[in-house]
mmCIF file of C-alpha atoms in Angstrom:
data_model
loop_
_atom_site.group_PDB
_atom_site.id
_atom_site.type_symbol
_atom_site.label_atom_id
_atom_site.label_comp_id
_atom_site.label_asym_id
_atom_site.label_seq_id
_atom_site.Cartn_x
_atom_site.Cartn_y
_atom_site.Cartn_z
ATOM 1 C CA MET A 159 0.000 0.000 0.000
ATOM 2 C CA LYS A 160 1.400 3.387 -0.970
ATOM 3 C CA ASN A 161 1.687 5.573 2.101
ATOM 4 C CA LYS A 162 -0.678 8.520 1.510
ATOM 5 C CA THR A 163 -0.546 10.406 4.781
ATOM 6 C CA ASN A 164 -3.490 12.647 5.564
ATOM 7 C CA PRO A 165 -2.272 16.282 5.371
ATOM 8 C CA LEU A 166 -2.159 18.412 8.512
ATOM 9 C CA SER A 167 -3.180 22.059 8.806
ATOM 10 C CA TYR A 168 -0.477 22.994 11.312
ATOM 11 C CA GLY A 169 2.999 21.941 12.342
ATOM 12 C CA ALA A 170 6.378 21.967 10.595
ATOM 13 C CA PHE A 171 6.394 21.336 6.837
ATOM 14 C CA VAL A 172 9.764 20.448 5.312
ATOM 15 C CA THR A 173 10.574 21.291 1.685
ATOM 16 C CA LYS A 174 13.765 21.063 -0.340
ATOM 17 C CA ASN A 175 14.836 24.572 0.659
ATOM 18 C CA GLY A 176 13.680 24.819 4.256
ATOM 19 C CA THR A 177 10.741 24.459 6.610
ATOM 20 C CA THR A 178 7.448 26.283 7.065
ATOM 21 C CA PHE A 179 6.234 26.574 10.668
ATOM 22 C CA LYS A 180 2.555 27.251 11.327
ATOM 23 C CA ILE A 181 0.604 27.534 14.595
ATOM 24 C CA HIS A 182 -2.928 28.799 15.324
ATOM 25 C CA ALA A 183 -3.036 31.377 18.126
ATOM 26 C CA PRO A 184 -5.736 33.980 17.322
ATOM 27 C CA ASN A 185 -5.637 35.693 20.729
ATOM 28 C CA SER A 186 -1.864 36.054 20.837
ATOM 29 C CA ILE A 187 -0.247 39.396 20.080
ATOM 30 C CA LYS A 188 3.150 37.947 19.235
ATOM 31 C CA VAL A 189 4.518 34.448 18.616
ATOM 32 C CA SER A 190 8.188 33.580 18.270
ATOM 33 C CA LEU A 191 9.759 30.370 16.985
ATOM 34 C CA LEU A 192 12.760 29.104 18.950
ATOM 35 C CA ILE A 193 15.362 26.794 17.402
ATOM 36 C CA PHE A 194 17.415 24.785 19.903
ATOM 37 C CA ASP A 195 20.818 23.158 19.552
ATOM 38 C CA SER A 196 19.947 20.266 21.852
ATOM 39 C CA PRO A 197 17.038 18.820 23.863
ATOM 40 C CA GLU A 198 18.568 20.111 27.102
ATOM 41 C CA ALA A 199 18.994 23.710 25.912
ATOM 42 C CA TYR A 200 17.095 26.326 27.908
ATOM 43 C CA THR A 201 17.493 29.039 25.300
ATOM 44 C CA GLY A 202 17.547 29.051 21.536
ATOM 45 C CA LYS A 203 17.673 31.324 18.521
ATOM 46 C CA GLU A 204 14.422 33.268 18.356
ATOM 47 C CA TYR A 205 12.494 34.315 15.238
ATOM 48 C CA GLU A 206 9.333 36.425 15.208
ATOM 49 C CA MET A 207 6.461 34.929 13.212
ATOM 50 C CA THR A 208 3.898 36.692 11.018
ATOM 51 C CA LYS A 209 0.196 36.640 11.887
ATOM 52 C CA ASN A 210 -2.434 36.331 9.152
ATOM 53 C CA GLU A 211 -6.084 37.379 9.149
ATOM 54 C CA VAL A 212 -7.402 34.087 10.585
ATOM 55 C CA GLY A 213 -5.044 33.969 13.557
ATOM 56 C CA ASP A 214 -2.345 31.698 12.147
ATOM 57 C CA PHE A 215 1.300 32.565 12.816
ATOM 58 C CA ILE A 216 3.627 31.502 9.989
ATOM 59 C CA LEU A 217 7.382 31.541 9.401
ATOM 60 C CA VAL A 218 9.577 30.047 6.681
ATOM 61 C CA LEU A 219 13.200 29.285 7.540
ATOM 62 C CA ASN A 220 15.713 28.241 4.931
ATOM 63 C CA ASP A 221 18.254 25.478 5.610
ATOM 64 C CA ILE A 222 16.218 24.130 8.523
ATOM 65 C CA GLY A 223 14.969 20.562 8.301
ATOM 66 C CA VAL A 224 14.907 17.060 9.762
ATOM 67 C CA GLY A 225 16.621 16.780 13.148
ATOM 68 C CA THR A 226 15.721 20.313 14.273
ATOM 69 C CA TYR A 227 14.510 20.926 17.839
ATOM 70 C CA TYR A 228 12.014 23.768 18.167
ATOM 71 C CA GLY A 229 9.341 25.378 20.320
ATOM 72 C CA TYR A 230 7.175 28.483 20.588
ATOM 73 C CA ARG A 231 6.986 31.533 22.847
ATOM 74 C CA LEU A 232 3.578 33.236 22.874
ATOM 75 C CA GLN A 233 2.650 36.664 24.175
ATOM 76 C CA GLY A 234 -0.913 37.787 24.766
ATOM 77 C CA PRO A 235 -3.748 37.913 27.310
ATOM 78 C CA LEU A 236 -4.052 34.089 27.439
ATOM 79 C CA ASN A 237 -0.337 33.313 27.257
ATOM 80 C CA ASP A 238 2.641 33.031 29.595
ATOM 81 C CA SER A 239 5.697 34.297 27.738
ATOM 82 C CA ASN A 240 7.998 32.686 30.312
ATOM 83 C CA ILE A 241 6.988 29.204 29.186
ATOM 84 C CA ILE A 242 8.243 27.732 25.921
ATOM 85 C CA ILE A 243 5.753 25.232 24.546
ATOM 86 C CA ALA A 244 6.188 22.488 21.998
ATOM 87 C CA ASP A 245 4.095 22.333 18.841
ATOM 88 C CA PRO A 246 0.652 20.764 19.524
ATOM 89 C CA TYR A 247 0.865 19.255 16.013
ATOM 90 C CA THR A 248 4.368 17.858 16.483
ATOM 91 C CA LYS A 249 4.930 14.409 14.980
ATOM 92 C CA ALA A 250 7.718 13.609 17.447
ATOM 93 C CA ALA A 251 8.114 14.964 20.958
ATOM 94 C CA VAL A 252 11.269 15.208 23.047
ATOM 95 C CA THR A 253 10.194 15.139 26.689
ATOM 96 C CA GLN A 254 11.814 15.349 30.099
ATOM 97 C CA ASN A 255 10.972 12.942 32.903
ATOM 98 C CA SER A 256 9.523 15.555 35.215
ATOM 99 C CA MET A 257 6.125 16.548 36.557
ATOM 100 C CA ARG A 258 5.930 19.429 34.073
ATOM 101 C CA HIS A 259 6.766 17.084 31.184
ATOM 102 C CA VAL A 260 8.964 19.784 29.643
ATOM 103 C CA ALA A 261 8.945 19.238 25.887
ATOM 104 C CA LYS A 262 10.441 20.305 22.592
ATOM 105 C CA SER A 263 9.303 19.424 19.116
ATOM 106 C CA LEU A 264 11.544 17.435 16.786
ATOM 107 C CA ILE A 265 11.263 17.556 13.006
ATOM 108 C CA VAL A 266 11.366 14.003 11.673
ATOM 109 C CA ASP A 267 11.221 12.311 8.291
ATOM 110 C CA ASP A 268 8.012 10.332 8.709
ATOM 111 C CA SER A 269 8.185 8.533 5.363
ATOM 112 C CA TYR A 270 8.121 4.757 5.721
ATOM 113 C CA ASP A 271 8.248 1.697 3.487
ATOM 114 C CA TRP A 272 5.012 -0.137 4.220
ATOM 115 C CA ASN A 273 5.535 -2.493 1.284
ATOM 116 C CA ARG A 274 2.099 -4.120 0.773
ATOM 117 C CA ASP A 275 0.800 -3.483 4.289
ATOM 118 C CA THR A 276 -2.726 -2.164 4.677
ATOM 119 C CA TRP A 277 -5.575 -2.212 7.196
ATOM 120 C CA ILE A 278 -6.841 -5.534 8.501
ATOM 121 C CA LYS A 279 -10.390 -6.331 7.420
ATOM 122 C CA ILE A 280 -12.359 -8.456 9.909
ATOM 123 C CA ASP A 281 -16.122 -8.577 10.337
ATOM 124 C CA PRO A 282 -16.734 -6.673 13.614
ATOM 125 C CA ARG A 283 -18.857 -9.600 14.814
ATOM 126 C CA ASP A 284 -15.788 -11.818 14.554
ATOM 127 C CA LEU A 285 -13.354 -9.539 16.402
ATOM 128 C CA ILE A 286 -11.571 -11.057 19.384
ATOM 129 C CA ILE A 287 -9.901 -8.076 21.065
ATOM 130 C CA TYR A 288 -7.089 -8.317 23.595
ATOM 131 C CA GLU A 289 -6.593 -5.103 25.591
ATOM 132 C CA MET A 290 -2.932 -4.651 26.460
ATOM 133 C CA HIS A 291 -0.243 -2.300 27.735
ATOM 134 C CA VAL A 292 2.776 -2.025 25.407
ATOM 135 C CA ARG A 293 5.351 -1.994 28.176
ATOM 136 C CA ASP A 294 3.761 -4.583 30.459
ATOM 137 C CA MET A 295 3.724 -7.295 27.805
ATOM 138 C CA THR A 296 7.517 -7.747 27.934
ATOM 139 C CA THR A 297 8.887 -5.894 30.949
ATOM 140 C CA HIS A 298 8.668 -8.679 33.546
ATOM 141 C CA PRO A 299 12.057 -10.180 34.546
ATOM 142 C CA THR A 300 10.954 -13.569 33.198
ATOM 143 C CA SER A 301 10.401 -12.126 29.718
ATOM 144 C CA THR A 302 12.834 -13.390 27.094
ATOM 145 C CA ALA A 303 12.391 -10.298 24.902
ATOM 146 C CA LYS A 304 15.683 -8.540 24.217
ATOM 147 C CA GLN A 305 14.198 -5.032 24.138
ATOM 148 C CA LYS A 306 11.886 -5.241 27.120
ATOM 149 C CA GLY A 307 9.080 -2.723 27.525
ATOM 150 C CA SER A 308 9.325 -1.321 24.007
ATOM 151 C CA TYR A 309 7.426 -1.302 20.732
ATOM 152 C CA LEU A 310 10.077 -3.504 19.154
ATOM 153 C CA GLY A 311 10.267 -5.826 22.142
ATOM 154 C CA LEU A 312 6.529 -6.407 21.925
ATOM 155 C CA VAL A 313 6.826 -7.907 18.436
ATOM 156 C CA GLU A 314 10.119 -9.801 18.774
ATOM 157 C CA PRO A 315 9.701 -13.344 17.411
ATOM 158 C CA ASN A 316 10.393 -16.515 19.392
ATOM 159 C CA GLN A 317 9.910 -14.986 22.840
ATOM 160 C CA ASN A 318 7.804 -16.266 25.732
ATOM 161 C CA GLY A 319 5.566 -13.208 25.839
ATOM 162 C CA GLY A 320 4.638 -10.300 23.610
ATOM 163 C CA ILE A 321 3.304 -11.111 20.174
ATOM 164 C CA GLU A 322 3.991 -14.831 20.600
ATOM 165 C CA HIS A 323 1.700 -14.950 23.634
ATOM 166 C CA ILE A 324 -0.945 -12.919 21.787
ATOM 167 C CA LYS A 325 -0.832 -15.306 18.809
ATOM 168 C CA SER A 326 -1.142 -18.337 21.085
ATOM 169 C CA MET A 327 -4.430 -17.009 22.517
ATOM 170 C CA GLY A 328 -6.024 -16.898 19.081
ATOM 171 C CA VAL A 329 -7.079 -13.241 19.200
ATOM 172 C CA ASN A 330 -7.301 -11.266 15.963
ATOM 173 C CA ALA A 331 -7.058 -7.727 17.350
ATOM 174 C CA VAL A 332 -5.098 -5.896 20.037
ATOM 175 C CA GLN A 333 -6.262 -2.740 21.764
ATOM 176 C CA LEU A 334 -3.271 -0.699 22.874
ATOM 177 C CA LEU A 335 -3.671 1.311 26.041
ATOM 178 C CA PRO A 336 -2.818 4.968 25.264
ATOM 179 C CA THR A 337 0.311 5.322 23.149
ATOM 180 C CA GLN A 338 0.032 8.953 22.097
ATOM 181 C CA GLU A 339 2.728 10.947 23.906
ATOM 182 C CA PHE A 340 1.532 11.437 27.482
ATOM 183 C CA ALA A 341 2.645 12.979 30.777
ATOM 184 C CA ASN A 342 4.173 9.957 32.509
ATOM 185 C CA VAL A 343 5.624 11.456 35.695
ATOM 186 C CA GLU A 344 3.016 11.902 38.407
ATOM 187 C CA VAL A 345 2.585 14.819 40.806
ATOM 188 C CA PRO A 346 4.213 13.957 44.177
ATOM 189 C CA TYR A 347 1.666 12.190 46.355
ATOM 190 C CA LYS A 348 -0.145 14.357 48.946
ATOM 191 C CA ASP A 349 2.344 17.185 48.612
ATOM 192 C CA GLU A 350 0.562 20.466 49.401
ATOM 193 C CA THR A 351 3.307 22.539 47.751
ATOM 194 C CA THR A 352 2.501 21.229 44.244
ATOM 195 C CA PRO A 353 0.181 23.118 41.850
ATOM 196 C CA VAL A 354 -2.236 20.148 41.805
ATOM 197 C CA TYR A 355 -2.902 18.180 44.994
ATOM 198 C CA ASN A 356 -2.460 14.482 44.212
ATOM 199 C CA ASP A 357 -4.555 12.275 46.465
ATOM 200 C CA TRP A 358 -5.257 9.642 43.802
ATOM 201 C CA ASN A 359 -1.921 8.045 42.869
ATOM 202 C CA PRO A 360 0.769 7.158 45.443
ATOM 203 C CA TYR A 361 3.142 6.033 42.706
ATOM 204 C CA SER A 362 5.681 8.230 40.949
ATOM 205 C CA ARG A 363 4.507 7.425 37.441
ATOM 206 C CA ASN A 364 1.321 7.742 35.410
ATOM 207 C CA HIS A 365 1.537 4.202 34.093
ATOM 208 C CA TRP A 366 -1.624 3.823 32.028
ATOM 209 C CA GLY A 367 -1.251 6.813 29.719
ATOM 210 C CA TYR A 368 -4.596 8.572 30.055
ATOM 211 C CA MET A 369 -3.010 12.028 30.227
ATOM 212 C CA THR A 370 -2.290 12.863 26.586
ATOM 213 C CA THR A 371 0.061 15.717 25.748
ATOM 214 C CA PHE A 372 0.729 15.342 22.008
ATOM 215 C CA PHE A 373 -1.985 13.907 19.781
ATOM 216 C CA PHE A 374 0.192 13.278 16.702
ATOM 217 C CA ALA A 375 3.289 11.749 18.337
ATOM 218 C CA PRO A 376 3.889 8.213 19.656
ATOM 219 C CA GLU A 377 4.922 7.787 23.290
ATOM 220 C CA SER A 378 8.727 8.059 23.280
ATOM 221 C CA TYR A 379 9.207 6.137 26.562
ATOM 222 C CA TYR A 380 8.309 2.946 24.685
ATOM 223 C CA ALA A 381 11.050 3.464 22.091
ATOM 224 C CA SER A 382 14.161 1.292 22.219
ATOM 225 C CA ASP A 383 16.076 4.095 23.969
ATOM 226 C CA GLY A 384 13.311 4.898 26.481
ATOM 227 C CA THR A 385 14.358 5.727 30.039
ATOM 228 C CA ASP A 386 12.589 6.471 33.313
ATOM 229 C CA THR A 387 15.596 8.178 34.893
ATOM 230 C CA PRO A 388 14.367 11.349 36.638
ATOM 231 C CA ASN A 389 14.910 14.511 34.560
ATOM 232 C CA ALA A 390 16.368 12.529 31.639
ATOM 233 C CA TRP A 391 15.064 13.130 28.127
ATOM 234 C CA ASN A 392 13.117 10.713 25.929
ATOM 235 C CA GLY A 393 12.637 10.909 22.177
ATOM 236 C CA THR A 394 15.875 12.734 21.377
ATOM 237 C CA ASP A 395 16.231 11.179 17.903
ATOM 238 C CA GLY A 396 12.564 10.450 17.146
ATOM 239 C CA ARG A 397 13.067 6.712 16.688
ATOM 240 C CA ALA A 398 9.686 5.994 18.275
ATOM 241 C CA VAL A 399 8.013 7.051 15.011
ATOM 242 C CA ASN A 400 9.443 4.244 12.875
ATOM 243 C CA GLU A 401 9.532 1.725 15.712
ATOM 244 C CA PHE A 402 5.809 2.225 16.261
ATOM 245 C CA LYS A 403 5.241 1.571 12.557
ATOM 246 C CA ASP A 404 7.438 -1.525 12.730
ATOM 247 C CA MET A 405 5.197 -2.783 15.527
ATOM 248 C CA ILE A 406 2.011 -2.196 13.528
ATOM 249 C CA LYS A 407 3.486 -3.899 10.483
ATOM 250 C CA SER A 408 4.481 -6.940 12.545
ATOM 251 C CA PHE A 409 0.963 -7.331 13.939
ATOM 252 C CA HIS A 410 -0.501 -6.973 10.459
ATOM 253 C CA ASN A 411 1.858 -9.669 9.164
ATOM 254 C CA GLU A 412 0.122 -11.999 11.635
ATOM 255 C CA ASP A 413 -3.344 -10.788 10.530
ATOM 256 C CA ILE A 414 -3.848 -9.035 13.859
ATOM 257 C CA ALA A 415 -5.616 -5.662 13.772
ATOM 258 C CA VAL A 416 -4.380 -2.786 15.947
ATOM 259 C CA ILE A 417 -6.847 -0.565 17.791
ATOM 260 C CA MET A 418 -5.626 2.492 19.692
ATOM 261 C CA ASP A 419 -7.111 3.633 22.974
ATOM 262 C CA VAL A 420 -7.297 7.420 22.515
ATOM 263 C CA VAL A 421 -8.072 10.243 24.948
ATOM 264 C CA TYR A 422 -9.505 13.425 23.424
ATOM 265 C CA ASN A 423 -11.984 14.351 26.168
ATOM 266 C CA HIS A 424 -9.317 15.865 28.451
ATOM 267 C CA VAL A 425 -5.568 16.485 28.543
ATOM 268 C CA SER A 426 -2.841 16.082 31.141
ATOM 269 C CA ASN A 427 -3.633 18.125 34.193
ATOM 270 C CA TYR A 428 -0.298 19.394 35.491
ATOM 271 C CA ASP A 429 2.228 19.600 32.650
ATOM 272 C CA TRP A 430 2.939 22.480 30.278
ATOM 273 C CA HIS A 431 0.363 21.286 27.806
ATOM 274 C CA PRO A 432 0.516 23.471 24.671
ATOM 275 C CA LEU A 433 -3.250 23.881 24.274
ATOM 276 C CA LYS A 434 -3.524 25.377 27.767
ATOM 277 C CA TYR A 435 -0.846 27.944 27.010
ATOM 278 C CA ILE A 436 -2.030 28.796 23.487
ATOM 279 C CA ASP A 437 -5.740 29.488 24.004
ATOM 280 C CA ARG A 438 -7.481 27.826 26.945
ATOM 281 C CA GLU A 439 -10.771 29.567 26.079
ATOM 282 C CA SER A 440 -10.931 27.887 22.684
ATOM 283 C CA TYR A 441 -9.696 24.407 23.529
ATOM 284 C CA PHE A 442 -11.356 23.820 26.922
ATOM 285 C CA ARG A 443 -14.776 24.046 28.521
ATOM 286 C CA LEU A 444 -14.720 26.689 31.238
ATOM 287 C CA ASP A 445 -17.269 27.778 33.833
ATOM 288 C CA GLU A 446 -18.492 31.341 34.339
ATOM 289 C CA ASN A 447 -15.430 32.057 36.487
ATOM 290 C CA GLY A 448 -12.970 30.831 33.889
ATOM 291 C CA ASN A 449 -12.193 27.582 35.706
ATOM 292 C CA TYR A 450 -11.816 24.284 33.892
ATOM 293 C CA ILE A 451 -14.936 22.112 33.836
ATOM 294 C CA SER A 452 -14.084 18.525 34.765
ATOM 295 C CA HIS A 453 -16.875 16.056 34.032
ATOM 296 C CA SER A 454 -14.087 13.684 33.040
ATOM 297 C CA GLY A 455 -12.813 13.758 36.610
ATOM 298 C CA CYS A 456 -9.352 14.551 35.247
ATOM 299 C CA GLY A 457 -9.121 18.284 35.893
ATOM 300 C CA ASN A 458 -10.230 19.636 32.525
ATOM 301 C CA ASP A 459 -12.560 18.812 29.633
ATOM 302 C CA THR A 460 -11.692 19.726 26.075
ATOM 303 C CA GLN A 461 -14.127 21.809 24.046
ATOM 304 C CA SER A 462 -14.632 19.431 21.126
ATOM 305 C CA GLU A 463 -17.446 21.605 19.768
ATOM 306 C CA ASN A 464 -14.961 24.420 19.094
ATOM 307 C CA PRO A 465 -13.993 24.306 15.387
ATOM 308 C CA LYS A 466 -10.250 24.234 16.103
ATOM 309 C CA MET A 467 -10.434 21.499 18.748
ATOM 310 C CA ARG A 468 -12.722 19.517 16.448
ATOM 311 C CA GLN A 469 -10.222 20.000 13.626
ATOM 312 C CA LEU A 470 -7.363 18.766 15.809
ATOM 313 C CA ILE A 471 -9.280 15.642 16.827
ATOM 314 C CA LEU A 472 -10.262 14.752 13.265
ATOM 315 C CA GLU A 473 -6.832 15.426 11.803
ATOM 316 C CA SER A 474 -5.147 13.450 14.563
ATOM 317 C CA LEU A 475 -7.321 10.380 13.978
ATOM 318 C CA LYS A 476 -6.906 10.496 10.210
ATOM 319 C CA TYR A 477 -3.166 10.952 10.605
ATOM 320 C CA TRP A 478 -2.876 7.805 12.731
ATOM 321 C CA MET A 479 -4.948 5.904 10.192
ATOM 322 C CA THR A 480 -2.911 6.962 7.171
ATOM 323 C CA ALA A 481 0.603 7.485 8.553
ATOM 324 C CA TYR A 482 0.513 4.510 10.965
ATOM 325 C CA HIS A 483 -2.093 2.178 9.399
ATOM 326 C CA ILE A 484 -4.109 2.034 12.617
ATOM 327 C CA ASP A 485 -7.176 -0.184 12.157
ATOM 328 C CA GLY A 486 -9.454 1.413 14.720
ATOM 329 C CA PHE A 487 -9.909 3.486 17.842
ATOM 330 C CA ARG A 488 -11.420 3.089 21.296
ATOM 331 C CA PHE A 489 -12.496 6.498 22.632
ATOM 332 C CA ASP A 490 -11.999 7.068 26.338
ATOM 333 C CA ILE A 491 -15.162 8.583 27.859
ATOM 334 C CA GLY A 492 -16.498 9.073 24.344
ATOM 335 C CA ASN A 493 -19.722 10.746 25.505
ATOM 336 C CA LEU A 494 -17.773 13.866 26.467
ATOM 337 C CA ILE A 495 -17.028 14.478 22.794
ATOM 338 C CA ASP A 496 -19.952 16.470 21.369
ATOM 339 C CA ALA A 497 -22.478 14.728 19.105
ATOM 340 C CA LYS A 498 -21.538 16.592 15.928
ATOM 341 C CA THR A 499 -17.860 15.748 16.306
ATOM 342 C CA ARG A 500 -18.694 12.119 17.060
ATOM 343 C CA GLN A 501 -20.671 11.855 13.834
ATOM 344 C CA LEU A 502 -17.902 13.558 11.850
ATOM 345 C CA ILE A 503 -15.426 11.058 13.293
ATOM 346 C CA ILE A 504 -17.552 8.174 12.041
ATOM 347 C CA ASP A 505 -18.165 9.716 8.616
ATOM 348 C CA GLU A 506 -14.639 10.950 7.895
ATOM 349 C CA LEU A 507 -12.842 7.858 9.178
ATOM 350 C CA ARG A 508 -15.112 5.533 7.210
ATOM 351 C CA ALA A 509 -14.491 7.642 4.098
ATOM 352 C CA ILE A 510 -10.820 6.651 4.426
ATOM 353 C CA ASN A 511 -11.364 3.048 5.537
ATOM 354 C CA PRO A 512 -14.966 1.751 5.457
ATOM 355 C CA HIS A 513 -13.933 -1.072 7.792
ATOM 356 C CA VAL A 514 -12.413 1.076 10.547
ATOM 357 C CA TYR A 515 -13.303 -0.120 14.062
ATOM 358 C CA ILE A 516 -14.808 2.581 16.278
ATOM 359 C CA LEU A 517 -15.379 1.814 19.960
ATOM 360 C CA ARG A 518 -15.992 4.000 22.980
ATOM 361 C CA SER A 519 -16.216 3.813 26.739
ATOM 362 C CA GLU A 520 -19.123 5.306 28.611
ATOM 363 C CA GLU A 521 -18.978 8.464 30.686
ATOM 364 C CA HIS A 522 -17.573 7.661 34.127
ATOM 365 C CA THR A 523 -20.782 7.820 36.156
ATOM 366 C CA SER A 524 -22.705 5.785 33.590
ATOM 367 C CA GLU A 525 -19.982 3.189 33.468
ATOM 368 C CA LEU A 526 -19.986 2.793 37.228
ATOM 369 C CA GLN A 527 -23.766 2.599 37.299
ATOM 370 C CA SER A 528 -23.712 -0.077 34.595
ATOM 371 C CA ARG A 529 -21.360 -2.136 36.721
ATOM 372 C CA ARG A 530 -23.598 -1.672 39.766
ATOM 373 C CA ASN A 531 -26.636 -2.719 37.752
ATOM 374 C CA LEU A 532 -24.878 -5.863 36.599
ATOM 375 C CA VAL A 533 -23.931 -6.771 40.180
ATOM 376 C CA CYS A 534 -27.496 -6.115 41.287
ATOM 377 C CA ARG A 535 -29.028 -8.286 38.584
ATOM 378 C CA LEU A 536 -26.724 -11.160 39.459
ATOM 379 C CA LEU A 537 -27.464 -10.813 43.159
ATOM 380 C CA LEU A 538 -31.224 -10.624 42.632
ATOM 381 C CA GLU A 539 -31.155 -13.697 40.431
ATOM 382 C CA LYS A 540 -29.239 -15.490 43.142
ATOM 383 C CA LYS A 541 -31.793 -14.324 45.706
ATOM 384 C CA LYS A 542 -34.648 -15.797 43.711
ATOM 385 C CA LYS A 543 -32.855 -19.109 43.526
ATOM 386 C CA ASN A 544 -31.782 -19.585 47.112
ATOM 387 C CA LYS A 545 -34.134 -17.216 48.993
ATOM 388 C CA LYS A 546 -31.293 -16.247 51.307
ATOM 389 C CA ARG A 547 -31.973 -12.551 51.901
ATOM 390 C CA LYS A 548 -29.023 -12.046 54.254
ATOM 391 C CA LYS A 549 -26.524 -12.562 51.459
ATOM 392 C CA ILE A 550 -27.724 -9.517 49.588
ATOM 393 C CA LYS A 551 -28.640 -7.238 52.456
ATOM 394 C CA LYS A 552 -25.431 -5.228 52.243
ATOM 395 C CA TYR A 553 -26.042 -4.541 48.554
ATOM 396 C CA LYS A 554 -29.598 -3.246 48.984
ATOM 397 C CA LYS A 555 -28.660 0.431 49.035
ATOM 398 C CA THR A 556 -26.547 0.140 45.885
ATOM 399 C CA CYS A 557 -29.327 -1.733 44.063
ATOM 400 C CA ASP A 558 -31.968 0.756 45.163
ATOM 401 C CA GLU A 559 -29.837 3.572 43.772
#
């Protein structure tokens, strides 16, 4: 299959003579592009960008291309000029292992030889889906994978776990827990000096990935050079991009479809997330006092009904389908995405691949209630059979609710 990647509206666009940088920031007065010599650099060479009539800032730099580290400084009523943000449309992110998830964008060559690879076509009624965590499949000490905890380690042949284990179970689809670049260092537990009080996770890491930072970039911690050393940098050469594609291709070679668990209803709550520092009023739902609304329970809800947030969601999904050959998506708390955007997702994704798999989880409270209802039905059935009321007495309040 010839790799026809869905075009993006924003980001860094490399040509033979240089690169065009484009970011949407309609409420900003001034935006500067910073070019860095290294991931660790605190300062870089700064270039002022030009704003057009629709709020896009654009700059063309000659002799700048693949391998360049960059970021943006924004000035305006909704911006903090002291914080350098990475590009929200970046295809590869270089991130520091810290609570703030400090990041830079990296320009990569995302071309790839897919050979004859294409999407897996399975009747949805015949799908056997195995939900899995990329790192957990090979990271145990007993694993015989050579590159434990990585995209490549997951699909190594002749191991005792990973893809060999998945094949042995007879499943025909895997659902990857979130693999878009996410904030993976947690806020210190019950530390009142931190900007967000963490009373939910006593561990130092956000293991599951439901705190997305970059919607177009694969998680760099799962690359073959990934590290969890505090304050170290992941993604410095962008290898996660091709290694992720290698993983997809390997699953497809075994006729196993790949479904991504994606989180568009909220973003990471405590890092320097670009959308928060570009235009929080456009990308997030706010109350009358300007505070984030949090029906997700995660500190903020994105405003999917806003044209620019809707555009980002749609372009992100289509990019993963075309650039990475993803077969389908499972939407975390899908009900928080507005109805119009949900329908556009179905229509536009099926226009690319009519057989795309689209799944969603329920909104948190509904999901919990569904579980309670199931428990109640089972208990009531048991009650009818054995007439032993004492066994269900403690569940009466839950069932009545």
